[in-house]
PDB file of C-alpha atoms and ligand atoms in Angstrom:
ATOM      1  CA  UNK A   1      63.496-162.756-109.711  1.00  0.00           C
ATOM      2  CA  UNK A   2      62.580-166.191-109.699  1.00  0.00           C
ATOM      3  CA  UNK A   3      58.837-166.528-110.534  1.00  0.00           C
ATOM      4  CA  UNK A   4      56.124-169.515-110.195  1.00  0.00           C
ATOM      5  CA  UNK A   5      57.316-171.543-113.200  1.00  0.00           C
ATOM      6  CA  UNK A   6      61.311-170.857-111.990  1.00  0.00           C
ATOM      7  CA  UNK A   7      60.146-172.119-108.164  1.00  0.00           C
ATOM      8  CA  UNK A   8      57.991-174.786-109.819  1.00  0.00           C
ATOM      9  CA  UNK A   9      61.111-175.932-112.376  1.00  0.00           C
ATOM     10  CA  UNK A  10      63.007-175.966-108.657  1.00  0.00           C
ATOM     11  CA  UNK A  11      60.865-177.980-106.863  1.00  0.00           C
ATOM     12  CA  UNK A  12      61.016-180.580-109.585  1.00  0.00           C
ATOM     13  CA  UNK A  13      64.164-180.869-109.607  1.00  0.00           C
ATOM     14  CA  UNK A  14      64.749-181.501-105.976  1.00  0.00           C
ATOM     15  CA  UNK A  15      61.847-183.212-105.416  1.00  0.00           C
ATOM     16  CA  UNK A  16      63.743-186.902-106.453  1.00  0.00           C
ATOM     17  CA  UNK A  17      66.511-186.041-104.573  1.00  0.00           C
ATOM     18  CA  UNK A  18      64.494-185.439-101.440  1.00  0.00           C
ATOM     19  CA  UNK A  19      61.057-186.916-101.000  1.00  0.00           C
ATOM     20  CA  UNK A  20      61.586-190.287 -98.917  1.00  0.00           C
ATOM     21  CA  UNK A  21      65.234-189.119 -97.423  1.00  0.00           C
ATOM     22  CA  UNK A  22      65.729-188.035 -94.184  1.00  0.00           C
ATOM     23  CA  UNK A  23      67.167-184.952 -92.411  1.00  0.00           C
ATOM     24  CA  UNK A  24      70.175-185.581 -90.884  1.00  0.00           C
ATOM     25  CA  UNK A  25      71.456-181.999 -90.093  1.00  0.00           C
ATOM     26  CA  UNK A  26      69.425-178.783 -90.666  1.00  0.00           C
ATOM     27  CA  UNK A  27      72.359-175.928 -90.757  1.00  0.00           C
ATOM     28  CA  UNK A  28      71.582-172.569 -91.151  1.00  0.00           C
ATOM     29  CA  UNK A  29      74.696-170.166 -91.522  1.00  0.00           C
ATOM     30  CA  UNK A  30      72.827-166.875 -91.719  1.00  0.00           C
ATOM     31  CA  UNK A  31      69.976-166.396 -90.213  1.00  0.00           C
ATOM     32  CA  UNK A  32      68.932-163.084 -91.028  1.00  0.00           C
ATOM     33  CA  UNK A  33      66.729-163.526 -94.540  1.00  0.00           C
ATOM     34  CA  UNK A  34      63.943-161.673 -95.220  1.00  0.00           C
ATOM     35  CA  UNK A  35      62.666-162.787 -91.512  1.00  0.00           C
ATOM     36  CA  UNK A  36      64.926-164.083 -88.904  1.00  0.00           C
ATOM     37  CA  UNK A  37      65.218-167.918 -89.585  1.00  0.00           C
ATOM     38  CA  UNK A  38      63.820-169.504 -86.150  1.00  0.00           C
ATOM     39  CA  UNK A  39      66.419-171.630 -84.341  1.00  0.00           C
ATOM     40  CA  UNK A  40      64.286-174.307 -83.113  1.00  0.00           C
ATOM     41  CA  UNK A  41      63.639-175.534 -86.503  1.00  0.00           C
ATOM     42  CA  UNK A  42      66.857-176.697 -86.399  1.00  0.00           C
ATOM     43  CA  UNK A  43      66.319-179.597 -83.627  1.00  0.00           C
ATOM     44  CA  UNK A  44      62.653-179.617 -84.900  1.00  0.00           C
ATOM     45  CA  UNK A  45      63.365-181.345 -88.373  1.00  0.00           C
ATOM     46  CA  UNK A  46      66.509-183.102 -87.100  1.00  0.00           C
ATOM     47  CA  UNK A  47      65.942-186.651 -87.874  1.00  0.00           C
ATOM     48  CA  UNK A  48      62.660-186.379 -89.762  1.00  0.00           C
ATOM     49  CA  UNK A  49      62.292-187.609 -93.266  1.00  0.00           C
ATOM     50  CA  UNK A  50      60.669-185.501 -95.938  1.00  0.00           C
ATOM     51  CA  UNK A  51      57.469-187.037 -97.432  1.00  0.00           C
ATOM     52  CA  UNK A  52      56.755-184.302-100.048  1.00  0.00           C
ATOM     53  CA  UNK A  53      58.018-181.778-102.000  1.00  0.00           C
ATOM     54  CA  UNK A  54      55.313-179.282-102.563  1.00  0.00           C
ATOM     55  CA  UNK A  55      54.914-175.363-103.405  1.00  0.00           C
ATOM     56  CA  UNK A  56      52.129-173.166-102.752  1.00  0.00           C
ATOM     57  CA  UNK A  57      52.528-169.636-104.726  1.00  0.00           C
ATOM     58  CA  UNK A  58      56.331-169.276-105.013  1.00  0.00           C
ATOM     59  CA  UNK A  59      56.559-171.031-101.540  1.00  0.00           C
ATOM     60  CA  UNK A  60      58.485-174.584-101.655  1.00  0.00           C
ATOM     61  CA  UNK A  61      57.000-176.434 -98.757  1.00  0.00           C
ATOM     62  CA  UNK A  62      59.329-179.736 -98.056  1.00  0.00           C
ATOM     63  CA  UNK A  63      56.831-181.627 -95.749  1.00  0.00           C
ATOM     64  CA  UNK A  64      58.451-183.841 -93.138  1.00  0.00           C
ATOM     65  CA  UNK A  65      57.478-185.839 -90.241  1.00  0.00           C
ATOM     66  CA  UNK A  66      58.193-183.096 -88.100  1.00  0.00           C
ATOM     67  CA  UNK A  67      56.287-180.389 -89.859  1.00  0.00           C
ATOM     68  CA  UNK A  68      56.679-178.232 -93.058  1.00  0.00           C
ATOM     69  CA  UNK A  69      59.965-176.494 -94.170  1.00  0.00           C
ATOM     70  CA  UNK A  70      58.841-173.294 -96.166  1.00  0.00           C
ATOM     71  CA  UNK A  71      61.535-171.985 -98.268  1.00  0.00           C
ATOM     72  CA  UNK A  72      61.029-168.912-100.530  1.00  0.00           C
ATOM     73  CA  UNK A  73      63.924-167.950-102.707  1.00  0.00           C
ATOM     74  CA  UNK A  74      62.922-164.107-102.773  1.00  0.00           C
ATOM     75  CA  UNK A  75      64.771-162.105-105.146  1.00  0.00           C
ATOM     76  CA  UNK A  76      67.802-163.984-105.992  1.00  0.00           C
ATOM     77  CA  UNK A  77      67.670-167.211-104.263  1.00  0.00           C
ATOM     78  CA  UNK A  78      68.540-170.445-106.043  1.00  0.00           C
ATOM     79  CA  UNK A  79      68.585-174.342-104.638  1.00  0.00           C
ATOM     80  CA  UNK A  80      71.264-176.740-105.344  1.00  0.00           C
ATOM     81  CA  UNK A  81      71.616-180.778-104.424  1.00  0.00           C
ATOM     82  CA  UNK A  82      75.304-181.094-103.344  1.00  0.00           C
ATOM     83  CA  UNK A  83      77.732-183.789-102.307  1.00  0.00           C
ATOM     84  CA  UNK A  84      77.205-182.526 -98.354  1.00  0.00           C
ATOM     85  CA  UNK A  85      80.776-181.841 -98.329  1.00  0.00           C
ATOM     86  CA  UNK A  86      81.220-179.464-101.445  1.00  0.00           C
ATOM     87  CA  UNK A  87      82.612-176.002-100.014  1.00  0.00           C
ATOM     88  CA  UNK A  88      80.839-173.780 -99.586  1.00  0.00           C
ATOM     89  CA  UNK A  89      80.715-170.511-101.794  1.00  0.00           C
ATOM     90  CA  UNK A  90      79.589-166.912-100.872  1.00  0.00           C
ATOM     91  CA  UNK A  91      75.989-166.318 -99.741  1.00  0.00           C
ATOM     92  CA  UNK A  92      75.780-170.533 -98.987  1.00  0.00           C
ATOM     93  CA  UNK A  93      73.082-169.677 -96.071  1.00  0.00           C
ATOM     94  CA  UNK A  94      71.606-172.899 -95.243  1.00  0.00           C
ATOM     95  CA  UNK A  95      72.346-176.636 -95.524  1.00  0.00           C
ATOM     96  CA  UNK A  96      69.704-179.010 -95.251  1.00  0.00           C
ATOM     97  CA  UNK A  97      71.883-182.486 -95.152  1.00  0.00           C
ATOM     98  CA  UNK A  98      70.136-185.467 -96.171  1.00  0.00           C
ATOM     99  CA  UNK A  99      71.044-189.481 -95.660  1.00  0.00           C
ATOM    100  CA  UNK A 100      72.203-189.820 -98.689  1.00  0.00           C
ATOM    101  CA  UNK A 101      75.296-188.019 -98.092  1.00  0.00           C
ATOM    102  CA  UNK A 102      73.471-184.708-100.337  1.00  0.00           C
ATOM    103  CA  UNK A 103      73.017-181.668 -98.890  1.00  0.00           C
ATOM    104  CA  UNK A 104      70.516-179.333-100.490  1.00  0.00           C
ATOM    105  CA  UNK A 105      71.564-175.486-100.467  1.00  0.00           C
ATOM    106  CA  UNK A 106      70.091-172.368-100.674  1.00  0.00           C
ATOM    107  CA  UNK A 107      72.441-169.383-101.942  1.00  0.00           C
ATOM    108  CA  UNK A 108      71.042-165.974-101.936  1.00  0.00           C
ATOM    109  CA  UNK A 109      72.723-163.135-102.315  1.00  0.00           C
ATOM    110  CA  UNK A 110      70.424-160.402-101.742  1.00  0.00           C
ATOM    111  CA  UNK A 111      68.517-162.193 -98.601  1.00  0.00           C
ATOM    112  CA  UNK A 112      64.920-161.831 -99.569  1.00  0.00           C
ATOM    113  CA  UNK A 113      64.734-165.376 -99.309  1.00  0.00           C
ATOM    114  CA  UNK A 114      62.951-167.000 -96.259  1.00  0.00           C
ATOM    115  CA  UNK A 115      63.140-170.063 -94.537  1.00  0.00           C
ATOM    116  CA  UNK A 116      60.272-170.977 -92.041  1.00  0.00           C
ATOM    117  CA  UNK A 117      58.767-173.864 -90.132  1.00  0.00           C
ATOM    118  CA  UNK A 118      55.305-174.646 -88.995  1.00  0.00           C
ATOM    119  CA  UNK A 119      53.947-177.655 -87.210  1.00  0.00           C
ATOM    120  CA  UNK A 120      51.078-177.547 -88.309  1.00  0.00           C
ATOM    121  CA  UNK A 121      48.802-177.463 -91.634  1.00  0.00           C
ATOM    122  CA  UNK A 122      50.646-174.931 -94.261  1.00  0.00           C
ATOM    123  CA  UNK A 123      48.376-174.083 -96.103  1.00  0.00           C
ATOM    124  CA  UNK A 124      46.993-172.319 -92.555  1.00  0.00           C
ATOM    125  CA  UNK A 125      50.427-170.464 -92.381  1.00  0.00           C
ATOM    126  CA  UNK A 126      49.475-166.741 -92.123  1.00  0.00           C
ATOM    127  CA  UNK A 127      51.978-166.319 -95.382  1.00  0.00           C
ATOM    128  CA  UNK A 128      49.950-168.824 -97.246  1.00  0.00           C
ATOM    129  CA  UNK A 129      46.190-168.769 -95.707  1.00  0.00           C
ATOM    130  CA  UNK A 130      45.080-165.750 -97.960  1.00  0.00           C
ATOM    131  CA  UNK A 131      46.353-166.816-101.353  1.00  0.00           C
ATOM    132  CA  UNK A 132      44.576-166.924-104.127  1.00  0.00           C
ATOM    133  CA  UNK A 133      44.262-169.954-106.221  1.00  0.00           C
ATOM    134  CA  UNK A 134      46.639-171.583-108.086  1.00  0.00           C
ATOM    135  CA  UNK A 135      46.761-170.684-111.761  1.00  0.00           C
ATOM    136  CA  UNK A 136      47.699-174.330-113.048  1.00  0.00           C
ATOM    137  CA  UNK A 137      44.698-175.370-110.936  1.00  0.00           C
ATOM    138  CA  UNK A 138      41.543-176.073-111.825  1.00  0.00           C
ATOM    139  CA  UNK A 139      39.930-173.243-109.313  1.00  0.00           C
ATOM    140  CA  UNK A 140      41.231-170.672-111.477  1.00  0.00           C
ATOM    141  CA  UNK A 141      39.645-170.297-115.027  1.00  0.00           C
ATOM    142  CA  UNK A 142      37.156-168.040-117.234  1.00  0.00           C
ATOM    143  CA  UNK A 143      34.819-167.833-114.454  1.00  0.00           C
ATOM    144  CA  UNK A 144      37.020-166.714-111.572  1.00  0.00           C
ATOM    145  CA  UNK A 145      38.649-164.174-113.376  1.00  0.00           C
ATOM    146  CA  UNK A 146      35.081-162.877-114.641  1.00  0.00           C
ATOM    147  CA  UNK A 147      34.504-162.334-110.648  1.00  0.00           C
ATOM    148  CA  UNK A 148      37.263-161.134-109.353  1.00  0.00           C
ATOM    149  CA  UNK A 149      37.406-157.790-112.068  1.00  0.00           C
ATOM    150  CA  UNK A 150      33.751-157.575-112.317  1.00  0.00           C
ATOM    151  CA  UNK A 151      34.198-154.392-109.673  1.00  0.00           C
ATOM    152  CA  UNK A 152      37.951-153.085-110.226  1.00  0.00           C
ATOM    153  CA  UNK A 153      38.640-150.141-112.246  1.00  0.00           C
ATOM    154  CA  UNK A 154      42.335-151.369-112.156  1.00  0.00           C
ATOM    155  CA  UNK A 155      44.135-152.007-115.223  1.00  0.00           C
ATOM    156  CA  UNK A 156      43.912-155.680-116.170  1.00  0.00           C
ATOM    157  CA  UNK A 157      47.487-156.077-115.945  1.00  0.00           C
ATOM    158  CA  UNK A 158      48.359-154.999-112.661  1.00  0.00           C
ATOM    159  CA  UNK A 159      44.929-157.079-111.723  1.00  0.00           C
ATOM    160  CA  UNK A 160      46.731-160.194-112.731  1.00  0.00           C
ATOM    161  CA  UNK A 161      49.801-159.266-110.854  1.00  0.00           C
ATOM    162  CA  UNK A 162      47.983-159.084-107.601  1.00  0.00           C
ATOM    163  CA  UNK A 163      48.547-161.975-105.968  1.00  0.00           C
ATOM    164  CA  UNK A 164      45.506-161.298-103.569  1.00  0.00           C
ATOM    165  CA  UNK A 165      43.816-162.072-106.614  1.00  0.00           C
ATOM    166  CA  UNK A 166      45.893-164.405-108.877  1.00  0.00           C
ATOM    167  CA  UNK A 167      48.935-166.216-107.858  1.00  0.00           C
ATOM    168  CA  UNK A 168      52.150-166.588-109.659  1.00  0.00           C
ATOM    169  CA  UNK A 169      51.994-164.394-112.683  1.00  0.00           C
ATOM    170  CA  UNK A 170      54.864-162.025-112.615  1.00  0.00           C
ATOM    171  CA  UNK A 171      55.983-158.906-114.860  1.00  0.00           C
ATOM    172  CA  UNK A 172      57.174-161.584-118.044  1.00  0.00           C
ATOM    173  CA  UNK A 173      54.100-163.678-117.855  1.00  0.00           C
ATOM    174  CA  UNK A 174      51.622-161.042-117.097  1.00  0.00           C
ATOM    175  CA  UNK A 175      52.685-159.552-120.964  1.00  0.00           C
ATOM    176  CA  UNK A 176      53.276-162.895-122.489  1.00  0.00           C
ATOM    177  CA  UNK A 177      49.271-164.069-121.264  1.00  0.00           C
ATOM    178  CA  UNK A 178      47.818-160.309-122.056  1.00  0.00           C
ATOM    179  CA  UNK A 179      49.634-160.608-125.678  1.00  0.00           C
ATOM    180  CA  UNK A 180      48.206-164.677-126.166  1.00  0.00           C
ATOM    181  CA  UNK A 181      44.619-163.498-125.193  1.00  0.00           C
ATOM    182  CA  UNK A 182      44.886-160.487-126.976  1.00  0.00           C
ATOM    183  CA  UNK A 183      43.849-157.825-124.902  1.00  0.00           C
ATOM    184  CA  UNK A 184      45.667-154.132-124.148  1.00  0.00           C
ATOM    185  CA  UNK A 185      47.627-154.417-120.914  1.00  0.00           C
ATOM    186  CA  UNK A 186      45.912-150.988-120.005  1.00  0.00           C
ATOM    187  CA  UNK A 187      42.567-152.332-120.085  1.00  0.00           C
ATOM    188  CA  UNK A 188      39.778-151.955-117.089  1.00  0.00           C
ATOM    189  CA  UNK A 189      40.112-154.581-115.888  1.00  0.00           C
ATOM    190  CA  UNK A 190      36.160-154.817-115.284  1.00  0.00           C
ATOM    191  CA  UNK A 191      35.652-153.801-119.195  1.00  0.00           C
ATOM    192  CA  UNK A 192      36.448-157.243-120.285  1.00  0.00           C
ATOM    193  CA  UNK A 193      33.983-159.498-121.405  1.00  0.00           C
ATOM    194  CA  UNK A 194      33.514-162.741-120.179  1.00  0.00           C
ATOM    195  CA  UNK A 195      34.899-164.504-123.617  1.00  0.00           C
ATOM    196  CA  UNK A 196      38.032-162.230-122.824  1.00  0.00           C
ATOM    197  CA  UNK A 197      37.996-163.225-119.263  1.00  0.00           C
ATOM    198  CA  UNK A 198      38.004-167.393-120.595  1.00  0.00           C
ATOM    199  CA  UNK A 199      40.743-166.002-123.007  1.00  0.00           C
ATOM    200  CA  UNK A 200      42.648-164.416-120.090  1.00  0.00           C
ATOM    201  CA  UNK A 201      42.492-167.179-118.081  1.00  0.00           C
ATOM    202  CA  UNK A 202      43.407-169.890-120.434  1.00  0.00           C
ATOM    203  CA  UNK A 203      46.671-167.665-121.372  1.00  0.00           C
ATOM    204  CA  UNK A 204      47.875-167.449-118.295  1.00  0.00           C
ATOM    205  CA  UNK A 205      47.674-171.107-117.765  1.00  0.00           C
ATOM    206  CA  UNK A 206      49.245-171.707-121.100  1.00  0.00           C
ATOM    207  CA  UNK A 207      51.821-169.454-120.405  1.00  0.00           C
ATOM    208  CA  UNK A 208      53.257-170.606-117.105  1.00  0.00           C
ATOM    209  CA  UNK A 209      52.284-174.368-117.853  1.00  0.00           C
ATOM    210  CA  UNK A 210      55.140-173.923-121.048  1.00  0.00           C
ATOM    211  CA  UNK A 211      57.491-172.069-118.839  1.00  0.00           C
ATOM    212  CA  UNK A 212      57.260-175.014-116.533  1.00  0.00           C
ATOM    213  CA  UNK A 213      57.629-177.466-119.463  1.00  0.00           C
ATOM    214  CA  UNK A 214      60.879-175.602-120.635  1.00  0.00           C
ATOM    215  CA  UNK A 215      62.183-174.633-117.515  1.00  0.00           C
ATOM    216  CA  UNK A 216      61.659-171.302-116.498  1.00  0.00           C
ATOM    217  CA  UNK A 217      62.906-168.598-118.135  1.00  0.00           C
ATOM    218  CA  UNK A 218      67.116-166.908-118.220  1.00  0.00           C
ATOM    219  CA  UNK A 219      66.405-164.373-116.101  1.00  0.00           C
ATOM    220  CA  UNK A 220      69.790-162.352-114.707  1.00  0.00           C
ATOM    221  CA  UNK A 221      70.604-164.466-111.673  1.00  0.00           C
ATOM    222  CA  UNK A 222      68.311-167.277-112.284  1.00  0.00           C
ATOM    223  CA  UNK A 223      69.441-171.063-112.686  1.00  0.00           C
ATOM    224  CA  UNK A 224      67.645-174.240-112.481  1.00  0.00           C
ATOM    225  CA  UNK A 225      68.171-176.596-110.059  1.00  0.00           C
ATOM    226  CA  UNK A 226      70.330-178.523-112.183  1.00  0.00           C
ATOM    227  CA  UNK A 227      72.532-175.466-112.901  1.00  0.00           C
ATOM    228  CA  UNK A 228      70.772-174.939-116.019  1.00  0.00           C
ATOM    229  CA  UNK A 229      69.311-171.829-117.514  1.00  0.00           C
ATOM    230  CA  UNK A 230      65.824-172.340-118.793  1.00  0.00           C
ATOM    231  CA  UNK A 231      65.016-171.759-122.057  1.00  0.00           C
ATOM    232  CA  UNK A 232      61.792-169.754-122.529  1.00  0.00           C
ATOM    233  CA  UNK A 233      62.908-166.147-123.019  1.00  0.00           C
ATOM    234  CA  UNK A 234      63.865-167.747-126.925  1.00  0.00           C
ATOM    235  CA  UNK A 235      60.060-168.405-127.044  1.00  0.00           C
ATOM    236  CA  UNK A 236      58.802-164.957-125.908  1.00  0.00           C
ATOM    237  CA  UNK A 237      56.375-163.163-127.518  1.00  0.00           C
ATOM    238  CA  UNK A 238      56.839-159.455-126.272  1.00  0.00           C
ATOM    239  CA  UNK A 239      58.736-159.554-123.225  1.00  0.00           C
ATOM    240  CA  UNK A 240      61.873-157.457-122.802  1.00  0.00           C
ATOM    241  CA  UNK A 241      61.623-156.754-127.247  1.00  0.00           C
ATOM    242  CA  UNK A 242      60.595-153.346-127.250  1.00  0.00           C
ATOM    243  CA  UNK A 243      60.999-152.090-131.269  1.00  0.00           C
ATOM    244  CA  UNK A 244      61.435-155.758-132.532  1.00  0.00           C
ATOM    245  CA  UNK A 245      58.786-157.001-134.957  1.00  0.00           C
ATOM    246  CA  UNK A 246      55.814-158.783-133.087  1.00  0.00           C
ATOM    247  CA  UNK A 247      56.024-162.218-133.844  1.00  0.00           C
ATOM    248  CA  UNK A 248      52.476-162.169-135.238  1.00  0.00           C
ATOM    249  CA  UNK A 249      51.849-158.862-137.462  1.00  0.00           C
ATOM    250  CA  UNK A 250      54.957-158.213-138.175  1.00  0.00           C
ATOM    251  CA  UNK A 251      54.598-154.129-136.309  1.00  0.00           C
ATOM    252  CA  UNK A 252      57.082-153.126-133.813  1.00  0.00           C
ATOM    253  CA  UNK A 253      56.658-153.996-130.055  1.00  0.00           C
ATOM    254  CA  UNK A 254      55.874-151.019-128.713  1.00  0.00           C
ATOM    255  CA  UNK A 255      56.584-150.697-124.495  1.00  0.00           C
ATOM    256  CA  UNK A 256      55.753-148.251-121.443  1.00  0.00           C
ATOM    257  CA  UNK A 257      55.696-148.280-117.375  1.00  0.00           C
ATOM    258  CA  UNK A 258      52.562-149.455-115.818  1.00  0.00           C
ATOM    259  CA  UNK A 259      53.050-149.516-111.656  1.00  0.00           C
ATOM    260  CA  UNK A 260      56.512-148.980-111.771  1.00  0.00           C
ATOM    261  CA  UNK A 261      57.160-151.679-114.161  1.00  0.00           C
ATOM    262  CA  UNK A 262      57.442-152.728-117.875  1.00  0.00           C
ATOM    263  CA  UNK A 263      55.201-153.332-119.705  1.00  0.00           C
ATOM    264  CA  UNK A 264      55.538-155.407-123.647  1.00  0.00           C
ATOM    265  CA  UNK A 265      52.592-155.063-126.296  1.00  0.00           C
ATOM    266  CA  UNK A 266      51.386-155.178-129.720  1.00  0.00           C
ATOM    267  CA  UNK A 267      49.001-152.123-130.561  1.00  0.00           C
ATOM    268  CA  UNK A 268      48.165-154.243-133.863  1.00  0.00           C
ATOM    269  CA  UNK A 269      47.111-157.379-132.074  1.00  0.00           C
ATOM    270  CA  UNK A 270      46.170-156.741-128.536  1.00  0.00           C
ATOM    271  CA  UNK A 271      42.734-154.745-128.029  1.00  0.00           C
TER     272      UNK A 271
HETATM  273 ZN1   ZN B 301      51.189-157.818-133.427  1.00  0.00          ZN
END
């Protein structure tokens, strides 16, 4: 699944391909994703050139004249930039043609991906209004984190993967930022001390800012927008290496299910 540094790798990759062109056609093939894509968007954006390529969460929001396209790529969705007449290949769902003579197009097999349109503000979209903050932003350090497990009995790691709470940190990252601040996935999440909670924070930021810098990481069905895999997975701490040595004490890897999910950790470093 693509997470925020895959979506964020994405939108920079588009963005110089899109930000100052305009819309000439907006063609949707399939319009049942993960919510029926609205019609009228079509004529809406017709016409109207994008000013920004932005993302909120995993949400890319190309901002036009017209109003904001939201795109989420769900499960297995994946953006290229296209000559606008390249055939089209299985699961092609929408072309958004450009006056260039590019096309950008979202495949997605699975349809969990979205594509929406508001008029308005987006960041008042009911799928975006009740976010939580941005993890490469400054509103999230130390201090917020300190709040927000003050009260919850929850483990730590499935605290992190809220994203009522904390935006953008998915299943790899959430082990890769609990391993760099060195505390036990398992953990209360309101038994950790505020010099954990800076720890915490400042992992997490570390984490997804290199994931960004590389590119995202291989996951299954995951490309970059150039076509590319990324290349973090080489750079992974615990993630997905179960019985290998950790990369700092040398001890095996050790690995379990926490909410349905894997979990990666070092019972030698992590506390
Ligand atoms: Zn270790």
């Amino acid at each position: 699944m693509p997470e925020l540094p895959e979506v964020e790798t994405t939108r920079r990759g588009i963005e110089p391909h899109v930000v100052g062109r305009r819309i000439t056609t907006l063609r949707v093939h399939e319009f049942r994703l993960r919510w029926p894509v609205d019609p009228r968007m079509v004529t809406a954006v017709a016409g109207s050139a994008i000013r920004r390529a932005g993302r909120r969460a995993k949400y890319l929001l190309l901002e036009t004249d017209a109003g904001t396209l939201i795109l989420h790529l769900g499960m297995s969705g994946s953006l290229r930039v296209l000559p606008a007449l390249t055939p089209r290949i299985t699961h092609d769902h929408v072309d958004i043609e450009l006056d260039s003579g590019q096309t950008l197009r979202f495949n997605d097999p699975r349809r969990f991906g979205s594509l929406l349109f508001t008029a308005g503000d987006p960041s008042s979209h009911p799928l975006l209004r009740s976010l939580a903050p941005e993890p490469l932003e400054d509103g999230f350090d130390g201090e917020y984190l300190w709040k927000i497990t003050r009260r919850r009995a929850v483990a730590i790691k499935q605290l992190i993967m809220n994203s009522r709470l904390v935006v953008g940190v998915g299943n790899i990252y959430a082990s890769e930022a609990l391993f760099r601040a060195r505390v036990r996935p398992r953990r209360q999440a309101r038994k950790l001390s505020r010099a954990e909670c800076t720890k915490l924070a400042r992992a997490i930021k570390t984490t997804l800012a290199m994931a960004v810098k590389v590119g995202g990481t291989t996951l299954r069905d995951y490309v970059g927008a150039d076509g590319n895999p990324g290349y973090f997975r080489q750079k992974l701490y615990v993630y997905e290496r179960a019985g290998e040595p950790c990369r700092v004490c040398g001890k095996p890897v050790k690995q379990f299910t926490q909410g349905g999910r894997s979990t990666y950790w070092c019972s030698i470093c992590q506390k």
